[in-house]
PDB file of C-alpha atoms and ligand atoms in Angstrom:
ATOM      1  CA  MET A  15      80.666 153.509 104.129  1.00 97.00           C
ATOM      2  CA  GLU A  16      80.201 149.615 104.664  1.00 97.00           C
ATOM      3  CA  VAL A  17      82.917 148.058 103.276  1.00 98.00           C
ATOM      4  CA  ILE A  18      82.235 143.839 102.792  1.00 98.00           C
ATOM      5  CA  ILE A  19      85.186 141.828 101.564  1.00 98.00           C
ATOM      6  CA  LEU A  20      84.280 138.790 100.578  1.00 98.00           C
ATOM      7  CA  GLU A  21      85.817 135.583  98.455  1.00 97.00           C
ATOM      8  CA  ASP A  22      85.196 135.503  95.028  1.00 98.00           C
ATOM      9  CA  SER A  23      82.638 137.413  92.994  1.00 98.00           C
ATOM     10  CA  HIS A  24      80.156 134.590  93.685  1.00 98.00           C
ATOM     11  CA  ALA A  25      79.715 135.703  97.075  1.00 98.00           C
ATOM     12  CA  VAL A  26      78.942 139.461  95.816  1.00 98.00           C
ATOM     13  CA  ALA A  27      76.462 138.409  93.753  1.00 98.00           C
ATOM     14  CA  THR A  28      74.825 135.912  96.818  1.00 98.00           C
ATOM     15  CA  LEU A  29      75.274 138.884  99.237  1.00 98.00           C
ATOM     16  CA  SER A  30      73.926 141.956  96.902  1.00 98.00           C
ATOM     17  CA  ALA A  31      71.294 139.731  95.675  1.00 98.00           C
ATOM     18  CA  GLN A  32      70.290 139.036  99.674  1.00 98.00           C
ATOM     19  CA  ARG A  33      70.344 143.377 100.302  1.00 98.00           C
ATOM     20  CA  ILE A  34      67.448 143.382  97.437  1.00 98.00           C
ATOM     21  CA  SER A  35      65.620 140.722  98.386  1.00 98.00           C
ATOM     22  CA  ASP A  36      65.334 141.688 101.984  1.00 98.00           C
ATOM     23  CA  LEU A  37      64.541 145.537 101.274  1.00 98.00           C
ATOM     24  CA  ILE A  38      61.440 143.839  98.234  1.00 98.00           C
ATOM     25  CA  ASN A  39      59.460 141.486 100.571  1.00 97.00           C
ATOM     26  CA  LYS A  40      59.860 144.009 103.146  1.00 98.00           C
ATOM     27  CA  LYS A  41      59.161 147.056 101.256  1.00 98.00           C
ATOM     28  CA  PRO A  42      56.880 145.273  97.813  1.00 98.00           C
ATOM     29  CA  THR A  43      56.749 148.378  96.194  1.00 98.00           C
ATOM     30  CA  ALA A  44      60.809 149.497  96.838  1.00 98.00           C
ATOM     31  CA  VAL A  45      62.326 151.345  93.978  1.00 98.00           C
ATOM     32  CA  LEU A  46      65.702 150.664  92.825  1.00 98.00           C
ATOM     33  CA  GLY A  47      68.167 151.748  90.673  1.00 98.00           C
ATOM     34  CA  LEU A  48      69.577 149.337  88.347  1.00 98.00           C
ATOM     35  CA  ALA A  49      72.762 149.647  86.880  1.00 98.00           C
ATOM     36  CA  THR A  50      74.507 147.231  83.799  1.00 98.00           C
ATOM     37  CA  GLY A  51      78.288 146.333  82.591  1.00 96.00           C
ATOM     38  CA  SER A  52      79.207 142.582  83.356  1.00 96.00           C
ATOM     39  CA  THR A  53      79.578 142.723  86.854  1.00 98.00           C
ATOM     40  CA  PRO A  54      75.337 142.901  87.922  1.00 98.00           C
ATOM     41  CA  ILE A  55      74.875 139.557  85.908  1.00 98.00           C
ATOM     42  CA  ALA A  56      75.361 136.973  88.806  1.00 98.00           C
ATOM     43  CA  LEU A  57      73.298 139.983  91.067  1.00 98.00           C
ATOM     44  CA  TYR A  58      70.150 139.267  88.595  1.00 98.00           C
ATOM     45  CA  GLN A  59      70.882 135.752  88.385  1.00 98.00           C
ATOM     46  CA  LYS A  60      70.071 135.443  91.916  1.00 98.00           C
ATOM     47  CA  LEU A  61      67.261 137.623  91.515  1.00 98.00           C
ATOM     48  CA  ILE A  62      65.711 134.996  88.963  1.00 98.00           C
ATOM     49  CA  SER A  63      66.620 132.113  90.634  1.00 98.00           C
ATOM     50  CA  LEU A  64      65.213 133.793  93.766  1.00 98.00           C
ATOM     51  CA  TYR A  65      62.105 134.424  91.795  1.00 98.00           C
ATOM     52  CA  GLN A  66      62.412 131.343  90.571  1.00 98.00           C
ATOM     53  CA  GLN A  67      61.899 129.691  93.702  1.00 98.00           C
ATOM     54  CA  GLY A  68      58.785 132.031  94.712  1.00 97.00           C
ATOM     55  CA  THR A  69      60.990 133.865  97.695  1.00 96.00           C
ATOM     56  CA  LEU A  70      60.826 136.573  95.464  1.00 98.00           C
ATOM     57  CA  SER A  71      58.319 138.753  93.619  1.00 98.00           C
ATOM     58  CA  PHE A  72      58.557 141.573  91.664  1.00 98.00           C
ATOM     59  CA  ARG A  73      54.904 142.752  90.732  1.00 98.00           C
ATOM     60  CA  HIS A  74      55.497 145.786  92.636  1.00 98.00           C
ATOM     61  CA  VAL A  75      58.613 146.635  92.176  1.00 98.00           C
ATOM     62  CA  VAL A  76      59.607 150.210  90.047  1.00 98.00           C
ATOM     63  CA  THR A  77      63.249 149.720  88.999  1.00 98.00           C
ATOM     64  CA  PHE A  78      65.048 153.071  86.903  1.00 98.00           C
ATOM     65  CA  ASN A  79      68.439 152.141  85.007  1.00 98.00           C
ATOM     66  CA  LEU A  80      71.750 154.377  85.065  1.00 98.00           C
ATOM     67  CA  ASP A  81      72.126 154.726  81.664  1.00 97.00           C
ATOM     68  CA  GLU A  82      71.595 153.899  77.856  1.00 96.00           C
ATOM     69  CA  TYR A  83      73.793 154.495  74.996  1.00 96.00           C
ATOM     70  CA  ILE A  84      72.709 157.585  72.236  1.00 94.00           C
ATOM     71  CA  GLY A  85      72.720 156.596  68.585  1.00 92.00           C
ATOM     72  CA  ILE A  86      71.901 152.816  69.327  1.00 92.00           C
ATOM     73  CA  SER A  87      68.009 152.388  69.333  1.00 92.00           C
ATOM     74  CA  PRO A  88      66.107 150.751  72.204  1.00 92.00           C
ATOM     75  CA  ASN A  89      66.007 147.392  70.070  1.00 93.00           C
ATOM     76  CA  ASN A  90      69.750 147.099  69.160  1.00 94.00           C
ATOM     77  CA  PRO A  91      70.974 143.813  71.248  1.00 95.00           C
ATOM     78  CA  GLN A  92      73.696 145.930  72.434  1.00 95.00           C
ATOM     79  CA  SER A  93      71.308 148.915  73.914  1.00 96.00           C
ATOM     80  CA  TYR A  94      71.225 148.789  77.601  1.00 97.00           C
ATOM     81  CA  HIS A  95      67.084 148.454  77.354  1.00 97.00           C
ATOM     82  CA  ALA A  96      68.171 145.274  75.127  1.00 97.00           C
ATOM     83  CA  PHE A  97      70.667 143.904  78.190  1.00 97.00           C
ATOM     84  CA  MET A  98      67.547 144.672  80.944  1.00 98.00           C
ATOM     85  CA  LYS A  99      65.250 142.479  79.220  1.00 98.00           C
ATOM     86  CA  ARG A 100      67.497 139.749  78.614  1.00 98.00           C
ATOM     87  CA  GLU A 101      69.560 139.302  81.618  1.00 98.00           C
ATOM     88  CA  LEU A 102      66.611 140.282  84.067  1.00 98.00           C
ATOM     89  CA  PHE A 103      63.273 141.607  82.867  1.00 98.00           C
ATOM     90  CA  ASP A 104      62.510 139.081  80.826  1.00 98.00           C
ATOM     91  CA  SER A 105      62.707 136.437  83.444  1.00 98.00           C
ATOM     92  CA  ILE A 106      60.860 137.855  86.513  1.00 98.00           C
ATOM     93  CA  ASP A 107      57.503 138.866  86.656  1.00 98.00           C
ATOM     94  CA  ILE A 108      57.999 142.996  86.636  1.00 98.00           C
ATOM     95  CA  GLN A 109      55.545 144.943  84.902  1.00 98.00           C
ATOM     96  CA  PRO A 110      57.302 146.493  81.447  1.00 96.00           C
ATOM     97  CA  HIS A 111      55.374 149.768  82.515  1.00 97.00           C
ATOM     98  CA  ASN A 112      57.260 149.757  86.046  1.00 98.00           C
ATOM     99  CA  SER A 113      60.923 149.517  84.408  1.00 98.00           C
ATOM    100  CA  HIS A 114      62.203 152.469  83.062  1.00 98.00           C
ATOM    101  CA  LEU A 115      65.798 153.265  81.318  1.00 97.00           C
ATOM    102  CA  PRO A 116      67.173 156.877  79.846  1.00 94.00           C
ATOM    103  CA  THR A 117      66.691 157.940  76.156  1.00 86.00           C
ATOM    104  CA  CYS A 118      67.294 160.485  73.724  1.00 75.00           C
ATOM    105  CA  GLU A 119      64.815 158.810  71.066  1.00 69.00           C
ATOM    106  CA  ARG A 120      61.404 160.719  72.057  1.00 70.00           C
ATOM    107  CA  ALA A 121      60.855 162.793  69.504  1.00 72.00           C
ATOM    108  CA  GLY A 122      60.287 166.396  69.518  1.00 80.00           C
ATOM    109  CA  GLU A 123      62.368 166.548  73.096  1.00 84.00           C
ATOM    110  CA  THR A 124      65.960 168.017  73.631  1.00 88.00           C
ATOM    111  CA  SER A 125      68.125 165.325  75.724  1.00 88.00           C
ATOM    112  CA  CYS A 126      67.634 168.828  78.377  1.00 90.00           C
ATOM    113  CA  GLN A 127      63.870 167.679  78.810  1.00 91.00           C
ATOM    114  CA  VAL A 128      64.608 164.411  78.483  1.00 92.00           C
ATOM    115  CA  GLY A 129      66.578 164.379  81.211  1.00 95.00           C
ATOM    116  CA  ALA A 130      64.733 166.906  83.390  1.00 95.00           C
ATOM    117  CA  ALA A 131      61.254 163.916  82.499  1.00 95.00           C
ATOM    118  CA  TYR A 132      63.487 161.042  83.603  1.00 97.00           C
ATOM    119  CA  GLU A 133      64.551 163.096  86.837  1.00 97.00           C
ATOM    120  CA  GLN A 134      61.076 163.934  87.678  1.00 97.00           C
ATOM    121  CA  ALA A 135      59.739 160.623  87.315  1.00 98.00           C
ATOM    122  CA  ILE A 136      62.354 159.029  89.621  1.00 98.00           C
ATOM    123  CA  ALA A 137      60.871 161.348  92.132  1.00 98.00           C
ATOM    124  CA  GLU A 138      57.226 161.283  91.436  1.00 98.00           C
ATOM    125  CA  ALA A 139      57.828 157.575  92.417  1.00 98.00           C
ATOM    126  CA  GLY A 140      59.264 158.466  95.179  1.00 98.00           C
ATOM    127  CA  GLY A 141      62.682 158.608  94.706  1.00 98.00           C
ATOM    128  CA  ILE A 142      65.095 155.183  94.730  1.00 98.00           C
ATOM    129  CA  ASP A 143      65.012 153.295  97.594  1.00 98.00           C
ATOM    130  CA  LEU A 144      67.983 150.945  97.019  1.00 98.00           C
ATOM    131  CA  GLN A 145      70.349 152.013  93.666  1.00 98.00           C
ATOM    132  CA  VAL A 146      72.923 149.132  92.656  1.00 98.00           C
ATOM    133  CA  LEU A 147      75.889 150.618  91.117  1.00 98.00           C
ATOM    134  CA  GLY A 148      78.912 148.928  89.167  1.00 98.00           C
ATOM    135  CA  ILE A 149      82.357 151.230  88.891  1.00 98.00           C
ATOM    136  CA  GLY A 150      84.345 151.575  85.535  1.00 97.00           C
ATOM    137  CA  SER A 151      88.451 151.023  85.857  1.00 96.00           C
ATOM    138  CA  ASN A 152      88.793 154.855  86.201  1.00 96.00           C
ATOM    139  CA  GLY A 153      86.290 155.180  88.863  1.00 98.00           C
ATOM    140  CA  HIS A 154      83.234 155.784  86.824  1.00 98.00           C
ATOM    141  CA  ILE A 155      79.506 155.568  88.138  1.00 98.00           C
ATOM    142  CA  GLY A 156      76.144 155.471  85.900  1.00 98.00           C
ATOM    143  CA  PHE A 157      78.487 157.407  82.845  1.00 98.00           C
ATOM    144  CA  ASN A 158      80.151 159.927  84.915  1.00 98.00           C
ATOM    145  CA  GLU A 159      82.541 160.230  83.880  1.00 98.00           C
ATOM    146  CA  PRO A 160      85.797 161.784  85.441  1.00 98.00           C
ATOM    147  CA  SER A 161      85.543 165.403  85.318  1.00 98.00           C
ATOM    148  CA  SER A 162      81.531 164.951  85.991  1.00 98.00           C
ATOM    149  CA  SER A 163      80.228 167.365  88.207  1.00 98.00           C
ATOM    150  CA  LEU A 164      79.007 166.367  91.191  1.00 98.00           C
ATOM    151  CA  VAL A 165      76.323 168.296  91.270  1.00 98.00           C
ATOM    152  CA  SER A 166      74.845 166.699  87.748  1.00 98.00           C
ATOM    153  CA  ARG A 167      71.533 165.515  87.703  1.00 98.00           C
ATOM    154  CA  THR A 168      69.940 163.374  83.838  1.00 97.00           C
ATOM    155  CA  ARG A 169      71.989 164.345  80.948  1.00 96.00           C
ATOM    156  CA  VAL A 170      74.163 163.489  78.140  1.00 95.00           C
ATOM    157  CA  LYS A 171      77.846 162.432  78.358  1.00 96.00           C
ATOM    158  CA  THR A 172      80.521 162.011  75.902  1.00 96.00           C
ATOM    159  CA  LEU A 173      82.500 158.547  77.067  1.00 97.00           C
ATOM    160  CA  THR A 174      86.065 158.789  78.045  1.00 96.00           C
ATOM    161  CA  GLN A 175      89.155 157.096  75.473  1.00 96.00           C
ATOM    162  CA  ALA A 176      89.320 154.550  78.798  1.00 94.00           C
ATOM    163  CA  THR A 177      85.653 153.544  78.591  1.00 94.00           C
ATOM    164  CA  VAL A 178      84.983 153.050  74.965  1.00 95.00           C
ATOM    165  CA  ASN A 179      88.103 150.737  75.546  1.00 94.00           C
ATOM    166  CA  ASP A 180      87.267 149.026  78.086  1.00 91.00           C
ATOM    167  CA  ASN A 181      83.739 148.529  76.455  1.00 91.00           C
ATOM    168  CA  ASN A 182      84.888 147.295  73.183  1.00 93.00           C
ATOM    169  CA  ARG A 183      85.802 143.770  74.089  1.00 92.00           C
ATOM    170  CA  LEU A 184      81.694 143.586  73.683  1.00 91.00           C
ATOM    171  CA  PHE A 185      80.997 144.784  69.969  1.00 93.00           C
ATOM    172  CA  GLU A 186      82.083 142.769  67.117  1.00 92.00           C
ATOM    173  CA  GLU A 187      84.796 144.123  65.172  1.00 92.00           C
ATOM    174  CA  GLY A 188      83.185 146.895  61.984  1.00 92.00           C
ATOM    175  CA  GLU A 189      80.117 147.606  64.918  1.00 93.00           C
ATOM    176  CA  PHE A 190      79.499 150.574  65.941  1.00 94.00           C
ATOM    177  CA  GLN A 191      79.717 151.321  69.503  1.00 95.00           C
ATOM    178  CA  PRO A 192      78.190 154.638  70.832  1.00 95.00           C
ATOM    179  CA  ARG A 193      80.750 157.601  72.441  1.00 95.00           C
ATOM    180  CA  LEU A 194      77.710 158.963  73.957  1.00 95.00           C
ATOM    181  CA  ALA A 195      75.183 158.153  76.894  1.00 96.00           C
ATOM    182  CA  MET A 196      72.523 159.645  78.637  1.00 97.00           C
ATOM    183  CA  THR A 197      73.057 158.829  82.565  1.00 98.00           C
ATOM    184  CA  MET A 198      72.374 159.800  85.711  1.00 98.00           C
ATOM    185  CA  GLY A 199      73.976 162.113  87.527  1.00 98.00           C
ATOM    186  CA  ILE A 200      76.371 161.792  90.375  1.00 98.00           C
ATOM    187  CA  ALA A 201      73.558 163.919  92.648  1.00 98.00           C
ATOM    188  CA  SER A 202      70.629 161.771  90.987  1.00 98.00           C
ATOM    189  CA  ILE A 203      72.302 158.378  92.530  1.00 98.00           C
ATOM    190  CA  LEU A 204      73.463 160.333  95.757  1.00 98.00           C
ATOM    191  CA  ASP A 205      69.355 161.222  96.438  1.00 98.00           C
ATOM    192  CA  SER A 206      68.538 157.472  96.322  1.00 98.00           C
ATOM    193  CA  GLN A 207      67.725 155.753 100.004  1.00 98.00           C
ATOM    194  CA  GLN A 208      70.879 153.122  99.647  1.00 98.00           C
ATOM    195  CA  VAL A 209      73.601 152.828  97.926  1.00 98.00           C
ATOM    196  CA  ILE A 210      75.339 148.844  96.820  1.00 98.00           C
ATOM    197  CA  LEU A 211      77.945 149.191  95.142  1.00 98.00           C
ATOM    198  CA  LEU A 212      79.680 145.930  93.997  1.00 98.00           C
ATOM    199  CA  ALA A 213      82.947 145.926  91.750  1.00 98.00           C
ATOM    200  CA  THR A 214      84.760 142.514  91.169  1.00 98.00           C
ATOM    201  CA  GLY A 215      88.168 141.116  90.024  1.00 98.00           C
ATOM    202  CA  ALA A 216      92.084 143.113  90.113  1.00 98.00           C
ATOM    203  CA  GLN A 217      90.855 145.838  87.225  1.00 97.00           C
ATOM    204  CA  LYS A 218      88.976 147.510  89.516  1.00 98.00           C
ATOM    205  CA  ALA A 219      91.155 147.377  92.373  1.00 98.00           C
ATOM    206  CA  ARG A 220      92.633 150.754  91.594  1.00 98.00           C
ATOM    207  CA  ALA A 221      88.995 152.541  91.243  1.00 98.00           C
ATOM    208  CA  VAL A 222      87.744 150.987  94.246  1.00 98.00           C
ATOM    209  CA  CYS A 223      90.747 152.336  96.310  1.00 98.00           C
ATOM    210  CA  ASN A 224      90.561 156.116  95.601  1.00 98.00           C
ATOM    211  CA  ALA A 225      86.946 155.679  95.691  1.00 98.00           C
ATOM    212  CA  ILE A 226      87.121 154.906  99.164  1.00 98.00           C
ATOM    213  CA  GLU A 227      89.875 155.684 100.743  1.00 98.00           C
ATOM    214  CA  GLY A 228      91.000 158.497  97.785  1.00 97.00           C
ATOM    215  CA  PRO A 229      90.409 162.180  98.587  1.00 98.00           C
ATOM    216  CA  LEU A 230      86.843 162.622  96.795  1.00 98.00           C
ATOM    217  CA  SER A 231      87.582 164.364  93.267  1.00 98.00           C
ATOM    218  CA  ALA A 232      85.568 164.913  90.570  1.00 98.00           C
ATOM    219  CA  MET A 233      88.226 162.990  89.374  1.00 98.00           C
ATOM    220  CA  CYS A 234      87.092 159.894  90.715  1.00 98.00           C
ATOM    221  CA  PRO A 235      82.985 160.140  90.137  1.00 98.00           C
ATOM    222  CA  ALA A 236      82.878 157.115  92.911  1.00 98.00           C
ATOM    223  CA  SER A 237      84.464 158.674  95.032  1.00 98.00           C
ATOM    224  CA  ALA A 238      80.748 161.352  95.444  1.00 98.00           C
ATOM    225  CA  LEU A 239      79.866 158.329  97.405  1.00 98.00           C
ATOM    226  CA  GLN A 240      82.001 159.333 100.536  1.00 98.00           C
ATOM    227  CA  LEU A 241      79.090 161.518 100.650  1.00 98.00           C
ATOM    228  CA  HIS A 242      76.243 159.120 101.058  1.00 98.00           C
ATOM    229  CA  LYS A 243      74.649 158.366 104.842  1.00 96.00           C
ATOM    230  CA  GLN A 244      73.757 154.496 103.197  1.00 98.00           C
ATOM    231  CA  VAL A 245      76.360 153.115 100.787  1.00 98.00           C
ATOM    232  CA  THR A 246      78.031 149.879 100.915  1.00 98.00           C
ATOM    233  CA  PHE A 247      80.803 148.452  98.883  1.00 98.00           C
ATOM    234  CA  ILE A 248      80.779 144.682  97.916  1.00 98.00           C
ATOM    235  CA  LEU A 249      83.825 143.516  96.732  1.00 98.00           C
ATOM    236  CA  ASP A 250      86.022 140.683  95.881  1.00 98.00           C
ATOM    237  CA  GLU A 251      89.061 140.274  97.347  1.00 98.00           C
ATOM    238  CA  ALA A 252      90.821 141.455  94.160  1.00 98.00           C
ATOM    239  CA  ALA A 253      88.939 144.269  94.213  1.00 98.00           C
ATOM    240  CA  ALA A 254      90.262 144.818  97.071  1.00 98.00           C
ATOM    241  CA  SER A 255      93.832 144.046  97.189  1.00 98.00           C
ATOM    242  CA  LYS A 256      94.791 147.726  96.483  1.00 98.00           C
ATOM    243  CA  LEU A 257      92.687 149.372  99.913  1.00 98.00           C
ATOM    244  CA  GLU A 258      95.074 150.505 102.785  1.00 98.00           C
ATOM    245  CA  ASN A 259      92.536 149.373 105.496  1.00 97.00           C
ATOM    246  CA  HIS A 260      91.228 146.185 104.556  1.00 97.00           C
ATOM    247  CA  HIS A 261      92.419 145.185 107.829  1.00 97.00           C
ATOM    248  CA  TYR A 262      89.340 147.118 109.544  1.00 98.00           C
ATOM    249  CA  TYR A 263      86.951 146.791 107.034  1.00 98.00           C
ATOM    250  CA  ARG A 264      87.302 143.045 107.937  1.00 97.00           C
ATOM    251  CA  TRP A 265      87.158 143.840 111.502  1.00 97.00           C
ATOM    252  CA  VAL A 266      84.517 145.384 111.005  1.00 96.00           C
ATOM    253  CA  ARG A 267      82.865 143.250 109.214  1.00 94.00           C
ATOM    254  CA  ARG A 268      83.100 140.210 112.185  1.00 94.00           C
ATOM    255  CA  ILE A 269      81.731 142.791 114.438  1.00 95.00           C
ATOM    256  CA  ASN A 270      78.860 143.211 113.099  1.00 91.00           C
ATOM    257  CA  GLU A 271      78.329 139.238 111.686  1.00 90.00           C
ATOM    258  CA  SER A 272      78.893 139.114 116.118  1.00 92.00           C
ATOM    259  CA  LEU A 273      76.273 141.449 116.659  1.00 92.00           C
ATOM    260  CA  GLU A 274      73.655 139.882 114.060  1.00 87.00           C
ATOM    261  CA  LYS A 275      73.862 136.765 115.534  1.00 84.00           C
ATOM    262  CA  ASN A 276      72.749 137.413 119.135  1.00 76.00           C
TER     263      ASN A 276
HETATM  264  C1  LIG B 312      79.521 150.866  81.941  1.00 63.32           C
HETATM  265  C2  LIG B 312      78.188 151.327  82.548  1.00 63.32           C
HETATM  266  C3  LIG B 312      78.639 151.158  84.050  1.00 63.32           C
HETATM  267  C4  LIG B 312      79.105 150.142  84.484  1.00 63.32           C
HETATM  268  C5  LIG B 312      80.560 149.942  84.209  1.00 63.32           C
HETATM  269  C6  LIG B 312      81.009 148.759  84.571  1.00 63.32           C
HETATM  270  O1  LIG B 312      80.138 151.636  81.520  1.00 63.32           O
HETATM  271  N1  LIG B 312      77.769 152.313  82.206  1.00 63.32           N
HETATM  272  O2  LIG B 312      77.373 151.127  85.124  1.00 63.32           O
HETATM  273  O3  LIG B 312      79.562 149.907  86.354  1.00 63.32           O
HETATM  274  O4  LIG B 312      79.856 149.968  82.346  1.00 63.32           O
HETATM  275  O5  LIG B 312      81.212 147.744  83.773  1.00 63.32           O
HETATM  276  P1  LIG B 312      81.791 145.739  83.980  1.00 63.32           P
HETATM  277  O6  LIG B 312      80.499 145.325  85.099  1.00 63.32           O
HETATM  278  O7  LIG B 312      81.313 145.300  82.484  1.00 63.32           O
HETATM  279  O8  LIG B 312      83.264 146.500  84.261  1.00 63.32           O
END
């Protein structure tokens, strides 16, 4: 696992945008796995600037989002469909038919069928080249809450009270807040060629430490990334503040940077 500790959230966004733009410039038909939440917003802003500067195009890029709420329509501003349009898709040249989010709204199909169809669509696109992840303060990735099976696939999950509380800040008082979501599973995430997990802020420090240095456990779904062959954690100082081995990670980074220069 590569663990990169950077000064602040701005540097986290810059480096992650760089990784994504390098991939797209090498492979214009790249398949990206995308995340919602407040953490990747700064990354999406960087990608939009690269597009506006003319150094990056999403014309042939395909995207699959991790998750979507159940119980609100894709047109609801609180939906992840609306989030992605607002924070990224409406400001870049991605073709609408190339961006995918899971949804349970398909008439006549059970949620199991919808989940299986989402997995199939990812496979038919050639699989995910690079998956972007955030992390919940309880260690969830996507909406794979603690106790999620490590071999899970796209399906409906019930949110924990902790996640509902964390996300409550985004809902008005009295507004309906979903308790269920359709999410890619842990095995779906592990299938991607490359993963970058972004975490910023002290409220993520415990989950980040459990994911990187804790035991592999369904109680910290992000710890499943220990099984992935190409995963990079891009952290700010606050999110990295509970890592015991932080001297080592910084040392590796310095060595890698000096190798890149030569
Ligand atoms: C939600 C999303 C996750 C995201 C997490 C953290 O629950 N389903 O994909 O990583 O929130 O969000 P934030 O970045 O706002 O802390």
